[in-house]
PDB file of C-alpha atoms in Angstrom:
ATOM      1  CA  MET A   1      87.831  82.010  49.734  1.00 60.00           C
ATOM      2  CA  ARG A   2      85.937  80.514  52.670  1.00 69.00           C
ATOM      3  CA  LYS A   3      87.947  77.295  52.520  1.00 72.00           C
ATOM      4  CA  TRP A   4      91.050  79.334  53.451  1.00 77.00           C
ATOM      5  CA  LEU A   5      89.409  80.912  56.490  1.00 77.00           C
ATOM      6  CA  ILE A   6      89.587  77.799  58.665  1.00 76.00           C
ATOM      7  CA  PRO A   7      93.316  77.059  58.089  1.00 79.00           C
ATOM      8  CA  VAL A   8      94.181  80.751  58.449  1.00 78.00           C
ATOM      9  CA  GLY A   9      92.091  80.934  61.623  1.00 80.00           C
ATOM     10  CA  ILE A  10      93.908  77.886  63.067  1.00 81.00           C
ATOM     11  CA  VAL A  11      97.290  79.408  62.223  1.00 82.00           C
ATOM     12  CA  VAL A  12      96.312  82.711  63.841  1.00 84.00           C
ATOM     13  CA  ILE A  13      95.112  80.909  66.990  1.00 85.00           C
ATOM     14  CA  LEU A  14      98.356  78.912  67.182  1.00 85.00           C
ATOM     15  CA  VAL A  15     100.449  82.057  66.726  1.00 85.00           C
ATOM     16  CA  LEU A  16      98.496  83.866  69.445  1.00 87.00           C
ATOM     17  CA  MET A  17      98.816  80.864  71.778  1.00 84.00           C
ATOM     18  CA  SER A  18     102.565  80.645  71.160  1.00 86.00           C
ATOM     19  CA  ILE A  19     103.010  84.386  71.801  1.00 88.00           C
ATOM     20  CA  SER A  20     100.956  84.202  74.980  1.00 87.00           C
ATOM     21  CA  SER A  21     102.784  81.104  76.228  1.00 88.00           C
ATOM     22  CA  TYR A  22     106.204  82.513  75.369  1.00 90.00           C
ATOM     23  CA  ASN A  23     105.508  85.794  77.132  1.00 91.00           C
ATOM     24  CA  GLY A  24     104.132  83.965  80.168  1.00 91.00           C
ATOM     25  CA  LEU A  25     107.186  81.703  80.321  1.00 92.00           C
ATOM     26  CA  VAL A  26     109.540  84.673  79.992  1.00 91.00           C
ATOM     27  CA  GLY A  27     107.695  86.367  82.858  1.00 94.00           C
ATOM     28  CA  VAL A  28     107.905  83.468  85.313  1.00 94.00           C
ATOM     29  CA  GLN A  29     111.525  82.756  84.360  1.00 93.00           C
ATOM     30  CA  ALA A  30     112.407  86.413  84.943  1.00 94.00           C
ATOM     31  CA  ASP A  31     110.667  86.280  88.337  1.00 95.00           C
ATOM     32  CA  ALA A  32     112.716  83.207  89.291  1.00 94.00           C
ATOM     33  CA  LYS A  33     115.944  84.885  88.138  1.00 93.00           C
ATOM     34  CA  THR A  34     115.057  87.972  90.165  1.00 94.00           C
ATOM     35  CA  ALA A  35     114.427  85.770  93.191  1.00 94.00           C
ATOM     36  CA  TRP A  36     117.855  84.186  92.636  1.00 93.00           C
ATOM     37  CA  SER A  37     119.512  87.600  92.457  1.00 93.00           C
ATOM     38  CA  LYS A  38     117.995  88.355  95.874  1.00 94.00           C
ATOM     39  CA  VAL A  39     119.508  85.120  97.198  1.00 93.00           C
ATOM     40  CA  GLU A  40     122.887  86.211  95.832  1.00 92.00           C
ATOM     41  CA  SER A  41     122.393  89.667  97.331  1.00 93.00           C
ATOM     42  CA  ALA A  42     121.757  88.152 100.769  1.00 93.00           C
ATOM     43  CA  TYR A  43     124.869  85.985 100.462  1.00 92.00           C
ATOM     44  CA  GLN A  44     126.867  89.023  99.293  1.00 92.00           C
ATOM     45  CA  ARG A  45     125.680  90.955 102.343  1.00 92.00           C
ATOM     46  CA  ARG A  46     126.960  88.145 104.552  1.00 91.00           C
ATOM     47  CA  ASN A  47     130.302  88.099 102.712  1.00 90.00           C
ATOM     48  CA  ASP A  48     130.678  91.859 103.151  1.00 91.00           C
ATOM     49  CA  LEU A  49     129.847  91.634 106.848  1.00 90.00           C
ATOM     50  CA  ILE A  50     132.321  88.787 107.302  1.00 89.00           C
ATOM     51  CA  GLY A  51     135.007  90.955 105.671  1.00 87.00           C
ATOM     52  CA  ASN A  52     134.316  93.665 108.242  1.00 86.00           C
ATOM     53  CA  LEU A  53     134.224  91.093 111.041  1.00 86.00           C
ATOM     54  CA  VAL A  54     137.607  89.716 109.988  1.00 83.00           C
ATOM     55  CA  LYS A  55     139.105  93.222 110.148  1.00 82.00           C
ATOM     56  CA  VAL A  56     137.738  93.722 113.667  1.00 81.00           C
ATOM     57  CA  VAL A  57     138.943  90.330 114.869  1.00 80.00           C
ATOM     58  CA  GLN A  58     142.410  90.744 113.314  1.00 75.00           C
ATOM     59  CA  LYS A  59     142.993  93.640 115.692  1.00 73.00           C
ATOM     60  CA  ALA A  60     142.611  91.335 118.719  1.00 65.00           C
ATOM     61  CA  ALA A  61     145.970  90.462 120.260  1.00 52.00           C
ATOM     62  CA  ASN A  62     147.104  86.835 120.249  1.00 56.00           C
ATOM     63  CA  TYR A  63     144.073  85.780 118.240  1.00 62.00           C
ATOM     64  CA  GLU A  64     144.066  82.243 116.805  1.00 66.00           C
ATOM     65  CA  LYS A  65     145.095  82.913 113.254  1.00 74.00           C
ATOM     66  CA  GLY A  66     144.234  79.401 112.007  1.00 77.00           C
ATOM     67  CA  THR A  67     140.529  79.940 112.638  1.00 80.00           C
ATOM     68  CA  LEU A  68     140.642  83.356 111.002  1.00 82.00           C
ATOM     69  CA  THR A  69     142.490  81.998 107.966  1.00 84.00           C
ATOM     70  CA  ALA A  70     139.836  79.277 107.560  1.00 87.00           C
ATOM     71  CA  VAL A  71     137.125  81.949 107.420  1.00 89.00           C
ATOM     72  CA  ILE A  72     139.054  84.015 104.869  1.00 88.00           C
ATOM     73  CA  GLU A  73     139.662  80.970 102.644  1.00 91.00           C
ATOM     74  CA  ALA A  74     136.048  79.777 102.916  1.00 92.00           C
ATOM     75  CA  ARG A  75     134.830  83.280 102.040  1.00 91.00           C
ATOM     76  CA  ALA A  76     137.066  83.372  98.957  1.00 92.00           C
ATOM     77  CA  LYS A  77     135.781  79.970  97.832  1.00 91.00           C
ATOM     78  CA  ALA A  78     132.138  80.926  98.385  1.00 91.00           C
ATOM     79  CA  THR A  79     132.470  84.133  96.359  1.00 89.00           C
ATOM     80  CA  SER A  80     134.259  82.375  93.473  1.00 89.00           C
ATOM     81  CA  ILE A  81     131.214  80.247  92.524  1.00 89.00           C
ATOM     82  CA  THR A  82     128.578  81.905  90.353  1.00 86.00           C
ATOM     83  CA  ILE A  83     125.458  80.310  88.909  1.00 87.00           C
ATOM     84  CA  ASP A  84     122.952  81.045  86.157  1.00 88.00           C
ATOM     85  CA  PRO A  85     119.772  79.679  87.779  1.00 88.00           C
ATOM     86  CA  ALA A  86     118.089  79.074  84.409  1.00 85.00           C
ATOM     87  CA  ASN A  87     120.830  76.655  83.340  1.00 86.00           C
ATOM     88  CA  ALA A  88     122.230  75.381  86.647  1.00 86.00           C
ATOM     89  CA  THR A  89     122.591  71.642  87.070  1.00 87.00           C
ATOM     90  CA  PRO A  90     121.832  69.906  90.383  1.00 87.00           C
ATOM     91  CA  GLU A  91     125.597  69.396  90.763  1.00 89.00           C
ATOM     92  CA  GLN A  92     126.308  73.126  90.354  1.00 90.00           C
ATOM     93  CA  MET A  93     123.588  73.988  92.884  1.00 89.00           C
ATOM     94  CA  ALA A  94     125.071  71.447  95.298  1.00 88.00           C
ATOM     95  CA  GLN A  95     128.578  72.879  94.779  1.00 90.00           C
ATOM     96  CA  PHE A  96     127.303  76.411  95.422  1.00 91.00           C
ATOM     97  CA  GLN A  97     125.436  75.301  98.531  1.00 89.00           C
ATOM     98  CA  GLN A  98     128.434  73.324  99.810  1.00 90.00           C
ATOM     99  CA  ALA A  99     130.695  76.370  99.490  1.00 92.00           C
ATOM    100  CA  GLN A 100     128.184  78.553 101.325  1.00 92.00           C
ATOM    101  CA  GLU A 101     127.741  75.967 104.081  1.00 90.00           C
ATOM    102  CA  GLY A 102     131.536  75.724 104.393  1.00 91.00           C
ATOM    103  CA  LEU A 103     131.681  79.486 104.952  1.00 91.00           C
ATOM    104  CA  LYS A 104     128.841  79.311 107.458  1.00 91.00           C
ATOM    105  CA  GLY A 105     130.619  76.523 109.371  1.00 90.00           C
ATOM    106  CA  SER A 106     133.956  78.350 109.531  1.00 90.00           C
ATOM    107  CA  LEU A 107     132.144  81.503 110.661  1.00 89.00           C
ATOM    108  CA  SER A 108     130.417  79.534 113.431  1.00 88.00           C
ATOM    109  CA  ARG A 109     133.794  78.227 114.618  1.00 86.00           C
ATOM    110  CA  LEU A 110     135.178  81.763 114.568  1.00 85.00           C
ATOM    111  CA  LEU A 111     132.307  83.089 116.691  1.00 84.00           C
ATOM    112  CA  LEU A 112     132.726  80.193 119.146  1.00 83.00           C
ATOM    113  CA  THR A 113     136.432  80.887 119.484  1.00 80.00           C
ATOM    114  CA  VAL A 114     135.704  84.569 120.130  1.00 79.00           C
ATOM    115  CA  GLU A 115     134.035  83.477 123.375  1.00 77.00           C
ATOM    116  CA  GLN A 116     137.593  83.152 124.766  1.00 76.00           C
ATOM    117  CA  TYR A 117     138.203  86.867 124.130  1.00 76.00           C
ATOM    118  CA  PRO A 118     135.785  88.832 126.328  1.00 78.00           C
ATOM    119  CA  GLU A 119     137.461  92.157 125.526  1.00 77.00           C
ATOM    120  CA  LEU A 120     136.783  91.598 121.803  1.00 77.00           C
ATOM    121  CA  LYS A 121     133.302  90.261 122.398  1.00 75.00           C
ATOM    122  CA  ALA A 122     132.445  93.371 124.435  1.00 74.00           C
ATOM    123  CA  THR A 123     133.337  95.892 121.718  1.00 78.00           C
ATOM    124  CA  GLU A 124     130.410  97.701 120.108  1.00 79.00           C
ATOM    125  CA  GLY A 125     131.756  97.085 116.598  1.00 80.00           C
ATOM    126  CA  PHE A 126     131.928  93.336 117.107  1.00 83.00           C
ATOM    127  CA  LYS A 127     128.497  93.119 118.750  1.00 83.00           C
ATOM    128  CA  GLU A 128     126.930  95.112 115.916  1.00 87.00           C
ATOM    129  CA  LEU A 129     128.556  92.941 113.241  1.00 86.00           C
ATOM    130  CA  GLN A 130     127.534  89.734 115.015  1.00 86.00           C
ATOM    131  CA  SER A 131     123.946  90.975 115.244  1.00 88.00           C
ATOM    132  CA  GLN A 132     123.903  91.910 111.555  1.00 90.00           C
ATOM    133  CA  ILE A 133     125.325  88.532 110.542  1.00 89.00           C
ATOM    134  CA  GLU A 134     122.622  86.734 112.536  1.00 88.00           C
ATOM    135  CA  GLY A 135     119.970  88.860 110.823  1.00 90.00           C
ATOM    136  CA  THR A 136     121.532  88.153 107.439  1.00 91.00           C
ATOM    137  CA  GLU A 137     121.386  84.387 108.039  1.00 90.00           C
ATOM    138  CA  ASN A 138     117.634  84.744 108.550  1.00 91.00           C
ATOM    139  CA  ARG A 139     117.400  86.854 105.397  1.00 93.00           C
ATOM    140  CA  ILE A 140     119.272  84.189 103.427  1.00 92.00           C
ATOM    141  CA  ASN A 141     116.767  81.548 104.519  1.00 91.00           C
ATOM    142  CA  VAL A 142     113.832  83.782 103.554  1.00 94.00           C
ATOM    143  CA  GLU A 143     115.283  84.570 100.112  1.00 94.00           C
ATOM    144  CA  ARG A 144     116.078  80.911  99.445  1.00 92.00           C
ATOM    145  CA  ASP A 145     112.472  79.998 100.258  1.00 94.00           C
ATOM    146  CA  ARG A 146     111.222  82.749  97.954  1.00 95.00           C
ATOM    147  CA  PHE A 147     113.493  81.490  95.175  1.00 95.00           C
ATOM    148  CA  ASN A 148     112.091  77.982  95.598  1.00 94.00           C
ATOM    149  CA  ASP A 149     108.552  79.412  95.443  1.00 95.00           C
ATOM    150  CA  ALA A 150     109.398  81.276  92.210  1.00 95.00           C
ATOM    151  CA  VAL A 151     110.929  78.125  90.694  1.00 94.00           C
ATOM    152  CA  ASN A 152     107.796  76.197  91.678  1.00 94.00           C
ATOM    153  CA  ILE A 153     105.626  78.665  89.726  1.00 94.00           C
ATOM    154  CA  TYR A 154     108.025  78.447  86.763  1.00 93.00           C
ATOM    155  CA  ASP A 155     108.013  74.624  86.855  1.00 92.00           C
ATOM    156  CA  GLN A 156     104.227  74.485  86.940  1.00 92.00           C
ATOM    157  CA  LYS A 157     104.020  76.867  83.993  1.00 90.00           C
ATOM    158  CA  THR A 158     106.509  74.844  81.934  1.00 91.00           C
ATOM    159  CA  LYS A 159     104.800  71.521  82.662  1.00 90.00           C
ATOM    160  CA  LYS A 160     101.124  72.390  82.242  1.00 88.00           C
ATOM    161  CA  PHE A 161      99.363  71.958  78.923  1.00 87.00           C
ATOM    162  CA  PRO A 162      99.571  73.726  76.484  1.00 85.00           C
ATOM    163  CA  SER A 163     102.555  75.701  77.859  1.00 86.00           C
ATOM    164  CA  VAL A 164     104.644  72.513  78.049  1.00 90.00           C
ATOM    165  CA  ILE A 165     104.637  72.331  74.239  1.00 89.00           C
ATOM    166  CA  PHE A 166     105.937  75.863  73.846  1.00 86.00           C
ATOM    167  CA  ALA A 167     108.367  75.489  76.765  1.00 88.00           C
ATOM    168  CA  LYS A 168     110.046  72.613  74.918  1.00 89.00           C
ATOM    169  CA  LEU A 169     109.788  74.415  71.596  1.00 86.00           C
ATOM    170  CA  PHE A 170     111.436  77.590  72.923  1.00 86.00           C
ATOM    171  CA  GLY A 171     114.000  75.797  75.118  1.00 87.00           C
ATOM    172  CA  PHE A 172     112.774  76.716  78.605  1.00 90.00           C
ATOM    173  CA  ASN A 173     114.699  74.243  80.769  1.00 86.00           C
ATOM    174  CA  GLU A 174     113.768  72.972  84.196  1.00 86.00           C
ATOM    175  CA  MET A 175     115.190  75.068  87.041  1.00 88.00           C
ATOM    176  CA  ASN A 176     116.684  73.535  90.163  1.00 88.00           C
ATOM    177  CA  ARG A 177     115.631  74.424  93.686  1.00 87.00           C
ATOM    178  CA  PHE A 178     117.689  74.710  96.825  1.00 80.00           C
ATOM    179  CA  LYS A 179     117.641  71.425  98.703  1.00 77.00           C
ATOM    180  CA  ALA A 180     118.506  70.640 102.289  1.00 65.00           C
ATOM    181  CA  ASP A 181     121.947  69.185 102.937  1.00 63.00           C
ATOM    182  CA  VAL A 182     122.152  65.422 103.284  1.00 55.00           C
ATOM    183  CA  GLY A 183     121.373  64.528 106.894  1.00 51.00           C
ATOM    184  CA  ALA A 184     119.819  67.918 107.624  1.00 46.00           C
ATOM    185  CA  GLU A 185     116.582  66.203 108.639  1.00 43.00           C
ATOM    186  CA  LYS A 186     118.358  64.843 111.733  1.00 51.00           C
ATOM    187  CA  ALA A 187     118.688  67.093 114.755  1.00 46.00           C
ATOM    188  CA  PRO A 188     122.385  67.775 115.457  1.00 44.00           C
ATOM    189  CA  ASP A 189     123.968  66.717 118.722  1.00 49.00           C
ATOM    190  CA  VAL A 190     125.119  70.072 120.082  1.00 40.00           C
ATOM    191  CA  ASN A 191     127.562  68.509 122.565  1.00 47.00           C
ATOM    192  CA  ASP A 192     129.316  66.616 119.773  1.00 47.00           C
ATOM    193  CA  TYR A 193     129.593  69.835 117.761  1.00 38.00           C
ATOM    194  CA  PHE A 194     131.246  71.725 120.610  1.00 40.00           C
ATOM    195  CA  ASP A 195     133.621  68.796 121.279  1.00 45.00           C
ATOM    196  CA  LYS A 196     134.720  68.760 117.637  1.00 43.00           C
ATOM    197  CA  THR A 197     135.118  72.526 117.580  1.00 42.00           C
ATOM    198  CA  GLU A 198     137.259  72.583 120.689  1.00 43.00           C
ATOM    199  CA  THR A 199     139.659  69.950 119.316  1.00 42.00           C
ATOM    200  CA  LYS A 200     140.413  71.968 116.184  1.00 40.00           C
TER     201      LYS A 200
END
């Protein structure tokens, strides 16, 4: 009877370790997914605000419709890309980020062009929307940083021993972080940006 105690004890320990590791991995993965949903929520807030901004701007007489159309198209593209953060490839993350940066760029051009319309710029509705969009951009950055922090915790959990064994056994894949755009480490030349914007 005693000779069975050691193997049974080892099996029980392994089962308990696997349960503990699995539950821990589920917890950190769920935290990372929740952090991602907050990123999406911040982007959705920006998309909703842009929709309201477009409606306000469309009412301005003789407004440059090309710039407005670019914003509408960029917004549609940005909202068409959805990602499961637990299974997203670096290419999918890059595609998502590129679409969001495209929307941000077209929005910046729109706000620059509005400078030529003081009567629009002076309206309370426009000023409020512009202020909310600026605040939302900050919120997006905060939520992206929090997502990266959550992914960092998840990655550490899936790569440390003995969790790494159970992570591979149960199929917990590596999650991808947000990365800066290529060339983002270089300070932009503001004069060049305005020159390019004005020629469009």
